[in-house]
Short mmCIF file of N, CA, C and O in Angstrom, two decimals:
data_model
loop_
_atom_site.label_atom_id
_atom_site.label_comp_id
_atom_site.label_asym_id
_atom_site.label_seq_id
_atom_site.Cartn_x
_atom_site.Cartn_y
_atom_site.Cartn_z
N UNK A 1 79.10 122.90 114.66
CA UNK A 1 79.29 122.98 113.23
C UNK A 1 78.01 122.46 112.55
O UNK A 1 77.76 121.33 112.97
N UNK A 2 77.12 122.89 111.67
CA UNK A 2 75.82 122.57 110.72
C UNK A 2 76.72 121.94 109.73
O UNK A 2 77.87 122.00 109.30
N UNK A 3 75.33 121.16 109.56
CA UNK A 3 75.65 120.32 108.10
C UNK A 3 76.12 120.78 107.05
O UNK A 3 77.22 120.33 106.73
N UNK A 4 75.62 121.60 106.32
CA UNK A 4 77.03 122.18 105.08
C UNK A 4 78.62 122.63 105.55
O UNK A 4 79.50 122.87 104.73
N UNK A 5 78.76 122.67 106.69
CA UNK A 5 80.04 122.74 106.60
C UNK A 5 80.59 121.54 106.80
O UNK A 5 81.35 121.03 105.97
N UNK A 6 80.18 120.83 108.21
CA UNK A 6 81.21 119.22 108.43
C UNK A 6 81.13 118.62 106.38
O UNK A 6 81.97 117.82 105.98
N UNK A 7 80.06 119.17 105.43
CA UNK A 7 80.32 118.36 104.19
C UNK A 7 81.39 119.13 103.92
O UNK A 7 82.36 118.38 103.85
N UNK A 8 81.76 120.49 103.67
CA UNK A 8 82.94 121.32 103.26
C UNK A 8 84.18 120.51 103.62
O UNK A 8 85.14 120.11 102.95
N UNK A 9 83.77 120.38 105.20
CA UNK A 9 85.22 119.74 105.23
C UNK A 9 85.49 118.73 105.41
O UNK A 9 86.67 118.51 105.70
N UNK A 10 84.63 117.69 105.32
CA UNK A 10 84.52 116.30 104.49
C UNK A 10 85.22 116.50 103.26
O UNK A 10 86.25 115.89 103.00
N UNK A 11 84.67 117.40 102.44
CA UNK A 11 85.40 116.94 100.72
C UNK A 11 86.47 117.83 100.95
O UNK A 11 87.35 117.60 100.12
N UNK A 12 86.79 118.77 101.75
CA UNK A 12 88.19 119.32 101.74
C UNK A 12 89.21 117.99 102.56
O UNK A 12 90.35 117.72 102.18
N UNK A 13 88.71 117.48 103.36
CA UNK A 13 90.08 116.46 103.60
C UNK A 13 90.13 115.59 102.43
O UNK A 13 91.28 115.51 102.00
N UNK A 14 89.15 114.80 101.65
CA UNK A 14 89.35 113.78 100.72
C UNK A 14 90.27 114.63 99.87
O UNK A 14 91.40 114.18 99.66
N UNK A 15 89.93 115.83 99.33
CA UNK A 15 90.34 116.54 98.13
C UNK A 15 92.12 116.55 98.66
O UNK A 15 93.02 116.29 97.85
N UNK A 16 92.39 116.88 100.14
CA UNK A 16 93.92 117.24 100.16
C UNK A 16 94.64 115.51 100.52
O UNK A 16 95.86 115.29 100.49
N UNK A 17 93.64 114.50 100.83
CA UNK A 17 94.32 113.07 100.77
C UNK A 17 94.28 112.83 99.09
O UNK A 17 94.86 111.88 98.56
N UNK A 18 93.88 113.34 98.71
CA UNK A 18 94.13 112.91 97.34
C UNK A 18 95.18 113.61 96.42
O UNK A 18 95.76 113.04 95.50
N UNK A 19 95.35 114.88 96.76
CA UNK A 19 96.43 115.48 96.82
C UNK A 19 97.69 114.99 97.18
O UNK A 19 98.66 115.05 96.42
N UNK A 20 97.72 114.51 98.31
CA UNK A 20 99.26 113.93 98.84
C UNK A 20 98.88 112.70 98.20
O UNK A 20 98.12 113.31 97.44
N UNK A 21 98.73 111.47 97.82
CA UNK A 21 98.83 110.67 96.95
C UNK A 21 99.53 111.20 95.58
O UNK A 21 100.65 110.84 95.20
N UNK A 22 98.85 111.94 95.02
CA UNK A 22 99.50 112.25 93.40
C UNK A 22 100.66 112.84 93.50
O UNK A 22 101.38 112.97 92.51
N UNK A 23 101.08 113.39 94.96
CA UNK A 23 102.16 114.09 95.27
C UNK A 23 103.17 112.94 95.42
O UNK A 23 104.11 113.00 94.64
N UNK A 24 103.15 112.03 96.18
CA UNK A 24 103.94 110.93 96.40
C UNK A 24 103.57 110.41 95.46
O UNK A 24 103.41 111.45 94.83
N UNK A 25 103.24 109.53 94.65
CA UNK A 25 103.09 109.07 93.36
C UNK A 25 104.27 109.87 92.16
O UNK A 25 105.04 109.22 91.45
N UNK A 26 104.18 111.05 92.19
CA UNK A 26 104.97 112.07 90.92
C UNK A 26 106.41 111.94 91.99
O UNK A 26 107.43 111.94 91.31
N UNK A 27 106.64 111.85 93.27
CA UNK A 27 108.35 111.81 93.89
C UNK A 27 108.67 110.56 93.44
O UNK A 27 109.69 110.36 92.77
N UNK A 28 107.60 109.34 93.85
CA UNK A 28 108.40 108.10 93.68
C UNK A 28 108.48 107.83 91.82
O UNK A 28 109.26 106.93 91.50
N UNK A 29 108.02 108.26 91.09
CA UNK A 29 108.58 108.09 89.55
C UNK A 29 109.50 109.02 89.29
O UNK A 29 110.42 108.70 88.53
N UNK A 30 109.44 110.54 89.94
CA UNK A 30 110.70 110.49 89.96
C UNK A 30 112.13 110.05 90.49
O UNK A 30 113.21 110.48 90.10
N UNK A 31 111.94 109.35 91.21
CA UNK A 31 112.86 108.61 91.81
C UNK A 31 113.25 107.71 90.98
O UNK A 31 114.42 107.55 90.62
N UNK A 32 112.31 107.08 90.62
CA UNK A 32 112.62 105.70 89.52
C UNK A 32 112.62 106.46 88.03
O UNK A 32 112.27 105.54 87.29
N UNK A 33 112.76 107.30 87.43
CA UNK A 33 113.27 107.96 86.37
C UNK A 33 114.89 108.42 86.33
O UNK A 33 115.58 108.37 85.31
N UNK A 34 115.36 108.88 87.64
CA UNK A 34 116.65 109.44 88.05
C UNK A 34 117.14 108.38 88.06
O UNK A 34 117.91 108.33 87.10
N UNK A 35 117.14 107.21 88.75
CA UNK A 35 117.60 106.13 88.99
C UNK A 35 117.79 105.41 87.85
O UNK A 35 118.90 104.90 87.70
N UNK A 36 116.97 105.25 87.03
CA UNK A 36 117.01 104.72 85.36
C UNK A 36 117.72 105.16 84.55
O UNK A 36 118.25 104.52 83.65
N UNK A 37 117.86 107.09 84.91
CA UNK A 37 118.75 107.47 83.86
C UNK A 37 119.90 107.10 83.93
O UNK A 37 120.57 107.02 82.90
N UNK A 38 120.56 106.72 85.47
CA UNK A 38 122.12 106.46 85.72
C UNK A 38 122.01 104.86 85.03
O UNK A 38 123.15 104.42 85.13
N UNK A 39 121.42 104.16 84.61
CA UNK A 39 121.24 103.18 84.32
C UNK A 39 121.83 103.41 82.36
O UNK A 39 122.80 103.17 81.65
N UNK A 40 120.68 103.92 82.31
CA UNK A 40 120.94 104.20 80.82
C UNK A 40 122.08 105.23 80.18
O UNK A 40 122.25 105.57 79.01
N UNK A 41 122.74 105.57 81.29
CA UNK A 41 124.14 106.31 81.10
C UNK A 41 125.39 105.38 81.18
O UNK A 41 126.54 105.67 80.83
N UNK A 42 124.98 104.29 81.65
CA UNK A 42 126.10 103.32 82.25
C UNK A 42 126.96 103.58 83.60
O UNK A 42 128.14 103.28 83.77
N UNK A 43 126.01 104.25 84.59
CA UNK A 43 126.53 104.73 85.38
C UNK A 43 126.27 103.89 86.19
O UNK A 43 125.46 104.26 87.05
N UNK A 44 126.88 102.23 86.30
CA UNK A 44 126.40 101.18 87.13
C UNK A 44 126.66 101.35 88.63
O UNK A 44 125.96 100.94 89.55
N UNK A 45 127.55 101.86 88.68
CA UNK A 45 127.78 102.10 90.66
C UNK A 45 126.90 103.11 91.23
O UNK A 45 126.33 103.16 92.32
N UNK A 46 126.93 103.96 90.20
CA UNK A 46 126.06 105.30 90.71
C UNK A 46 124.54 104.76 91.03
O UNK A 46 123.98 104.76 92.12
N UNK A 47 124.04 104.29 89.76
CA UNK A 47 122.70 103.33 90.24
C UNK A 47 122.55 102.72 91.48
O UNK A 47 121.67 102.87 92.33
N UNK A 48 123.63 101.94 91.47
CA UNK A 48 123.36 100.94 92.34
C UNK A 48 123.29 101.35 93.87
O UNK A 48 122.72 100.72 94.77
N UNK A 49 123.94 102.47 93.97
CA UNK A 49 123.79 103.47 95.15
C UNK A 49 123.03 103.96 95.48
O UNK A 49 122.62 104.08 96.64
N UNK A 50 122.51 104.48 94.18
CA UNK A 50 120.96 105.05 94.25
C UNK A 50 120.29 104.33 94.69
O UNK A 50 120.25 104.34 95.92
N UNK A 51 119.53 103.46 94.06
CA UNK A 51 118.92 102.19 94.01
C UNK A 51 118.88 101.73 95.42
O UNK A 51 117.76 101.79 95.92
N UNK A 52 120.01 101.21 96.35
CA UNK A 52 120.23 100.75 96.72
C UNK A 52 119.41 101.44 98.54
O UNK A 52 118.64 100.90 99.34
N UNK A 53 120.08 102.77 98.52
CA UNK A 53 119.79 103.90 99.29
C UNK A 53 118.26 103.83 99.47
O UNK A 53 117.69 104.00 100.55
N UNK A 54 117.74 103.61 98.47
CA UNK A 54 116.22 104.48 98.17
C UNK A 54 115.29 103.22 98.75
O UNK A 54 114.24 103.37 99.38
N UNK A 55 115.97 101.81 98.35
CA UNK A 55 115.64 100.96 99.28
C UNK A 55 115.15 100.99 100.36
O UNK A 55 114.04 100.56 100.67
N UNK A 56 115.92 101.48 101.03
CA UNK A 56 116.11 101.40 102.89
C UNK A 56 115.19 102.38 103.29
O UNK A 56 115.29 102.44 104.52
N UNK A 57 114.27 103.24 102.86
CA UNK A 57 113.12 103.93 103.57
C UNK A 57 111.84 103.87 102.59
O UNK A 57 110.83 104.55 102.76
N UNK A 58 112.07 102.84 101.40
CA UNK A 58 110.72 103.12 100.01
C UNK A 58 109.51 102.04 100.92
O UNK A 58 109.90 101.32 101.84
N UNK A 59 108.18 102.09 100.54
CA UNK A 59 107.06 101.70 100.49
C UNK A 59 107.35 99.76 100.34
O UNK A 59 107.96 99.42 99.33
N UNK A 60 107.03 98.95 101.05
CA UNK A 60 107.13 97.58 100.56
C UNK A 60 106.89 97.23 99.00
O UNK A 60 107.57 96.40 98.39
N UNK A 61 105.82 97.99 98.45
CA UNK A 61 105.45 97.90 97.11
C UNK A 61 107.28 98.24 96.80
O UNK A 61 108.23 97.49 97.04
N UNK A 62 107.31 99.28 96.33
CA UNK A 62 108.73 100.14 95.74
C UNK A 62 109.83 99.15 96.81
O UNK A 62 110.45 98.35 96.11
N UNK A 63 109.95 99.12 97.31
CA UNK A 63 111.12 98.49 97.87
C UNK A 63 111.59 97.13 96.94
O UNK A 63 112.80 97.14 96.71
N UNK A 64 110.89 96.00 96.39
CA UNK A 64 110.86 95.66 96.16
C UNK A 64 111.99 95.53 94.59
O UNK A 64 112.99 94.84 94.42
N UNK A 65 111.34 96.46 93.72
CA UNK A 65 111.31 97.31 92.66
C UNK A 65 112.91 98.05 92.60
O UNK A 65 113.55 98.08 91.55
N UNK A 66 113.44 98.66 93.96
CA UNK A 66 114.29 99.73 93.81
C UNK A 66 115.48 98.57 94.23
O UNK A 66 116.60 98.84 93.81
N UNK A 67 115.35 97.40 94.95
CA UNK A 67 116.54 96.11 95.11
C UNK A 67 116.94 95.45 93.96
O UNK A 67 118.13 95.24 93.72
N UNK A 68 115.68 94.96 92.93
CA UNK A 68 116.06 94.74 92.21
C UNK A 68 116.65 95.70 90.52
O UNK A 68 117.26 95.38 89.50
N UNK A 69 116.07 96.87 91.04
CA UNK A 69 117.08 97.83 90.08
C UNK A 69 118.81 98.04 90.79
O UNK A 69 119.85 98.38 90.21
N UNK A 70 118.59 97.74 92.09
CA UNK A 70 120.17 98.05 92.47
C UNK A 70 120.89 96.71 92.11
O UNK A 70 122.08 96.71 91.78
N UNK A 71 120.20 95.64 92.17
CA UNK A 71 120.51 94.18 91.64
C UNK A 71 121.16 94.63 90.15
O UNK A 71 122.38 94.69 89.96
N UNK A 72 120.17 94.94 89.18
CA UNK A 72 120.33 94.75 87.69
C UNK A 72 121.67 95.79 87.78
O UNK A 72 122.59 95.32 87.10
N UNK A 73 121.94 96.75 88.26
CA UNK A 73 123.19 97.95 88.32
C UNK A 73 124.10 96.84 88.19
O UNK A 73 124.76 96.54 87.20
N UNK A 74 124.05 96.07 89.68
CA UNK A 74 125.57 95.42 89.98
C UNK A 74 125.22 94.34 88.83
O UNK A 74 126.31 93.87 88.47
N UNK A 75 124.27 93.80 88.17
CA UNK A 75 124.75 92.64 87.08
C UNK A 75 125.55 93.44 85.96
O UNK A 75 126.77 93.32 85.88
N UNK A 76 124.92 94.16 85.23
CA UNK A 76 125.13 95.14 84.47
C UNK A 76 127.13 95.73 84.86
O UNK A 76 128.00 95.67 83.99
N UNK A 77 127.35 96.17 86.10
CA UNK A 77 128.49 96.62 85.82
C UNK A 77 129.18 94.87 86.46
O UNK A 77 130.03 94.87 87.35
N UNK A 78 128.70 93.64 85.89
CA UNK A 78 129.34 92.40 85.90
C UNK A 78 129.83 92.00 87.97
O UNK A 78 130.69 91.13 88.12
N UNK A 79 129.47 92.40 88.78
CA UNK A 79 129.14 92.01 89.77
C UNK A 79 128.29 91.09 90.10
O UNK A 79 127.47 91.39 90.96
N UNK A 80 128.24 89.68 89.49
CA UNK A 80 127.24 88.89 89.70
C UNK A 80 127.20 88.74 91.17
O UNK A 80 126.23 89.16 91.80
N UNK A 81 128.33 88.10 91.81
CA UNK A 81 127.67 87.68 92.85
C UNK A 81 127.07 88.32 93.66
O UNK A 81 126.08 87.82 94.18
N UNK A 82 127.49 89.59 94.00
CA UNK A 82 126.75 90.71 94.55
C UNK A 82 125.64 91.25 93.93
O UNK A 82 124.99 92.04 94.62
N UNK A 83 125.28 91.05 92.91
CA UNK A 83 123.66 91.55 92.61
C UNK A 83 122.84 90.19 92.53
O UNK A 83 121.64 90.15 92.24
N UNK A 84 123.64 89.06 92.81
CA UNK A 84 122.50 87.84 93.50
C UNK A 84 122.12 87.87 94.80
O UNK A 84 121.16 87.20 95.18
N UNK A 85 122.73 88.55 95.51
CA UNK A 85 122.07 89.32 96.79
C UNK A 85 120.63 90.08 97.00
O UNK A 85 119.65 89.95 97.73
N UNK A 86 121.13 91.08 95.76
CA UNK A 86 119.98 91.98 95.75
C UNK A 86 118.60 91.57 95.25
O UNK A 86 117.50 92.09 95.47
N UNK A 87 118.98 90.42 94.45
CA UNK A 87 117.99 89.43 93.71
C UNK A 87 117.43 88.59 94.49
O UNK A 87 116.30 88.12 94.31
N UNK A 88 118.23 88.32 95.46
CA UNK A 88 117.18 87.50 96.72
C UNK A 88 116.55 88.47 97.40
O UNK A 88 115.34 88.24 97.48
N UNK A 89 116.82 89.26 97.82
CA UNK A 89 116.09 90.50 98.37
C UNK A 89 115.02 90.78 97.72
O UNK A 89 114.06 90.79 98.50
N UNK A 90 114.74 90.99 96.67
CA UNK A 90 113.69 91.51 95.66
C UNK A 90 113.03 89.88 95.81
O UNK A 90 112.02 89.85 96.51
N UNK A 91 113.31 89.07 95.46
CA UNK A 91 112.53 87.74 95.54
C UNK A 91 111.72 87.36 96.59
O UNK A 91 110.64 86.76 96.54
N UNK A 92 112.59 87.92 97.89
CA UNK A 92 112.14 87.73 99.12
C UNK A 92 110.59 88.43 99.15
O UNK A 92 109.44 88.00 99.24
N UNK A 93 111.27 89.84 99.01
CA UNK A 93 109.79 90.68 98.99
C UNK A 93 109.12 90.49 97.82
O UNK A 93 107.92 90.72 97.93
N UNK A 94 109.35 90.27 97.12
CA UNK A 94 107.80 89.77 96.04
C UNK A 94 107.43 88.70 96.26
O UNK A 94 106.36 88.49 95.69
N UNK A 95 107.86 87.65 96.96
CA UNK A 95 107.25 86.62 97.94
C UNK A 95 106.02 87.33 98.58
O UNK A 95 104.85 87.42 98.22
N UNK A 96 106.92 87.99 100.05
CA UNK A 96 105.89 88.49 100.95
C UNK A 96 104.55 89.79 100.25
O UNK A 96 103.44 90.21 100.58
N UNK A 97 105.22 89.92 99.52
CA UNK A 97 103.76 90.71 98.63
C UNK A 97 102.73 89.94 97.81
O UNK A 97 101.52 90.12 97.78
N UNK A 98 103.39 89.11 97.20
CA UNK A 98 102.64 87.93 96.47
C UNK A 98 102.48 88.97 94.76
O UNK A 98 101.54 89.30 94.03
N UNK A 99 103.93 89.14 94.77
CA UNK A 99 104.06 90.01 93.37
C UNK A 99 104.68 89.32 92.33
O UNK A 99 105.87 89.56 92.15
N UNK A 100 104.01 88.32 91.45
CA UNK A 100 104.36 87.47 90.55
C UNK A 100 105.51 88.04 89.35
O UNK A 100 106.30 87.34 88.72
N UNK A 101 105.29 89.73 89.23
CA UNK A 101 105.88 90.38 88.50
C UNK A 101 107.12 90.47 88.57
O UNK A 101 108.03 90.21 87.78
N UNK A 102 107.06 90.97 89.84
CA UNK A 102 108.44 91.13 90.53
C UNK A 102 109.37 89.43 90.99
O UNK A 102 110.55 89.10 90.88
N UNK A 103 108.39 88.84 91.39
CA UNK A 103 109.21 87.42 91.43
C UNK A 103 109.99 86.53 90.03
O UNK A 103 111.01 85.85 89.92
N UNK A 104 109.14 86.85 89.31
CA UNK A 104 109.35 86.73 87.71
C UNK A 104 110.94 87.44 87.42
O UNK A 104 111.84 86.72 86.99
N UNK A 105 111.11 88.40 87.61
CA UNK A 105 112.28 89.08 87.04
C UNK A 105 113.44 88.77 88.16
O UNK A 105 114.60 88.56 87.81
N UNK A 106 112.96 88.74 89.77
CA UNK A 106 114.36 88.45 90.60
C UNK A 106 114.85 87.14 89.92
O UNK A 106 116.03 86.88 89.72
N UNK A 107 113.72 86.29 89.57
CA UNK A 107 114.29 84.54 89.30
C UNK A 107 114.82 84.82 88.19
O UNK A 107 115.89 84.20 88.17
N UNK A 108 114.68 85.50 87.06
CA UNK A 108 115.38 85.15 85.54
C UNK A 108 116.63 86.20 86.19
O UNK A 108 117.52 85.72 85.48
N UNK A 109 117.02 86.76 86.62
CA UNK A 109 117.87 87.43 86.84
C UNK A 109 118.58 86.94 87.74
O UNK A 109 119.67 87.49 87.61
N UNK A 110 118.63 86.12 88.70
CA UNK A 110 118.89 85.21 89.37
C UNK A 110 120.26 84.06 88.87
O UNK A 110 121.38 83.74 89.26
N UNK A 111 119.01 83.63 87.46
CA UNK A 111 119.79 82.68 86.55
C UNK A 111 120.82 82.98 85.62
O UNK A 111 121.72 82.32 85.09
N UNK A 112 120.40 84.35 85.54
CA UNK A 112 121.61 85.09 85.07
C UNK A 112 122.94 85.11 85.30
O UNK A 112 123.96 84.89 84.64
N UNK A 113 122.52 85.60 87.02
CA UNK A 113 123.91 86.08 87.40
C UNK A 113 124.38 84.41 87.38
O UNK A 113 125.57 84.38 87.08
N UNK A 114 123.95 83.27 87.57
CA UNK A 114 124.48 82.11 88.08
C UNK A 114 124.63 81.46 86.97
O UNK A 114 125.41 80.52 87.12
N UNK A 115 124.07 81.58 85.51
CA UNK A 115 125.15 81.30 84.49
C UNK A 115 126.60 81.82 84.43
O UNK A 115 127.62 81.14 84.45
N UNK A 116 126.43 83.71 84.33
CA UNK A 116 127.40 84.05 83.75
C UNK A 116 128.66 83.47 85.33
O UNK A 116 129.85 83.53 85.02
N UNK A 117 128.49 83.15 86.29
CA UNK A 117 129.53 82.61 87.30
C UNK A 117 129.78 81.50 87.15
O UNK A 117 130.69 80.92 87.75
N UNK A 118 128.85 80.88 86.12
CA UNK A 118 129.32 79.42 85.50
C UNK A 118 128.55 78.22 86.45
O UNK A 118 128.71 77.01 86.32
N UNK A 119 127.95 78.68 87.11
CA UNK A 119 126.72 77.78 87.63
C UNK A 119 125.63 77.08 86.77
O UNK A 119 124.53 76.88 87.30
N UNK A 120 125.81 76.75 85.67
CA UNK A 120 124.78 76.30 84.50
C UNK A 120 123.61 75.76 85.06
O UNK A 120 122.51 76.22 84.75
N UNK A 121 123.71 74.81 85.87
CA UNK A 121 122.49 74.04 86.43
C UNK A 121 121.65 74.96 87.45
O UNK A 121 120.44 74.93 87.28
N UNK A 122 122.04 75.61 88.29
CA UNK A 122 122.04 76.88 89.47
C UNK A 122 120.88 77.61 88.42
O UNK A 122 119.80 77.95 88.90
N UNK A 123 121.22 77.88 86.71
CA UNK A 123 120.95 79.05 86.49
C UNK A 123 119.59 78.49 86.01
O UNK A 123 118.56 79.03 86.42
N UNK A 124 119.52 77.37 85.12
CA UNK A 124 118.73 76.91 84.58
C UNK A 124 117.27 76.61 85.72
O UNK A 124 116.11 76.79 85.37
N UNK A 125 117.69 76.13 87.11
CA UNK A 125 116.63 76.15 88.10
C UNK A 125 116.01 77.26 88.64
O UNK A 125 114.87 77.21 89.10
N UNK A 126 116.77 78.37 88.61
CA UNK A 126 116.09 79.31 88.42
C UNK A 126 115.45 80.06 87.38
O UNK A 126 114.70 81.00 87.66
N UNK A 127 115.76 79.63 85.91
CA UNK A 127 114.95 80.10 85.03
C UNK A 127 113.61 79.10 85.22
O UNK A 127 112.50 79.62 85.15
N UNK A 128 113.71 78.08 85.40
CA UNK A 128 112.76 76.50 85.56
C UNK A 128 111.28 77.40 86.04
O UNK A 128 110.21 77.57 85.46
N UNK A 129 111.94 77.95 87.63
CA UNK A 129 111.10 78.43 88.52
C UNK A 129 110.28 79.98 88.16
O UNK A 129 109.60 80.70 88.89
N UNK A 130 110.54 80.08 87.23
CA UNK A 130 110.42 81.49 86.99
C UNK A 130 109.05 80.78 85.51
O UNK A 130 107.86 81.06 85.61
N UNK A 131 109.37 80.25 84.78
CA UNK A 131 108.33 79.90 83.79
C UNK A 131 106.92 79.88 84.53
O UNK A 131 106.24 80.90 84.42
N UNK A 132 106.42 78.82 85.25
CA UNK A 132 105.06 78.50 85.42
C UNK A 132 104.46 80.32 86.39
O UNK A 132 103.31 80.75 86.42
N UNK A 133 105.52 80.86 86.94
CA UNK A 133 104.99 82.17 87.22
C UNK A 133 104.51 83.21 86.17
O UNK A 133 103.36 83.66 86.24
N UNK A 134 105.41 83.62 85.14
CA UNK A 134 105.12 83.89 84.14
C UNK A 134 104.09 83.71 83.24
O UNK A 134 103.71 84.57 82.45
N UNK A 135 103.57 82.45 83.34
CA UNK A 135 102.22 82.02 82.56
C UNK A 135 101.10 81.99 83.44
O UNK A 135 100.17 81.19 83.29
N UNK A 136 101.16 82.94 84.47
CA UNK A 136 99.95 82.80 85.16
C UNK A 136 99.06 84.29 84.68
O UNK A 136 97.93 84.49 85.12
#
């Protein structure tokens, strides 16, 4: 193979890896658009199924992301204790990612579910823990 071609197909592989990126990029928002809409329909079980499902084979990034949307489902249709599950899950992995964003929202959501179960102090330590992340 001469040099103008190995370049041909040099920029033909970058050009089709860059391709499958924007390709997976446009599935996984749609994923998290579908999943949102059952959200914003009040379709809390349906979410949370979704959500929940999409979990178990998504990207560590998205995994993260799609626990704690199956979390917010089950707060939302008043399942606290079961979407404090999913909230440790999401906490867990934005731990191991070191995703302040995502740790931020499992903890206030956290405190959520453990007010509304009447845990006042429970809830408040987890809002506690969630401030100095937030201001970083």
């Amino acid at each position: 193979m001469n040099q103008p071609q190995k370049i041909f197909f040099a920029l033909l592989l970058v050009g089709l890896s860059s391709l499958c990126l924007a390709q997976k990029a446009t599935h996984n928002s749609a994923i998290t658009a579908l999943g949102d809409s059952l959200l914003k329909q009040r379709k809390y079980d349906e979410a949370y199924t979704f959500f929940s499902s999409h979990a178990v084979s998504a990207s560590p990034a998205l995994k993260g992301s799609f626990l704690l949307k199956a979390g917010s489902a089950l707060l939302y249709g008043r399942k606290y204790a079961e979407a404090l599950l999913y909230f440790r899950l999401a906490k867990d992995q934005a731990e191991s990612l070191g995703d302040d964003k995502l740790l931020s929202q499992a903890l206030i959501n956290m405190g959520v579910c453990y007010t509304y179960l009447g845990q006042l102090a429970e809830g408040v330590h987890h809002y506690k823990q969630a401030l100095p992340i937030l201001s970083r």
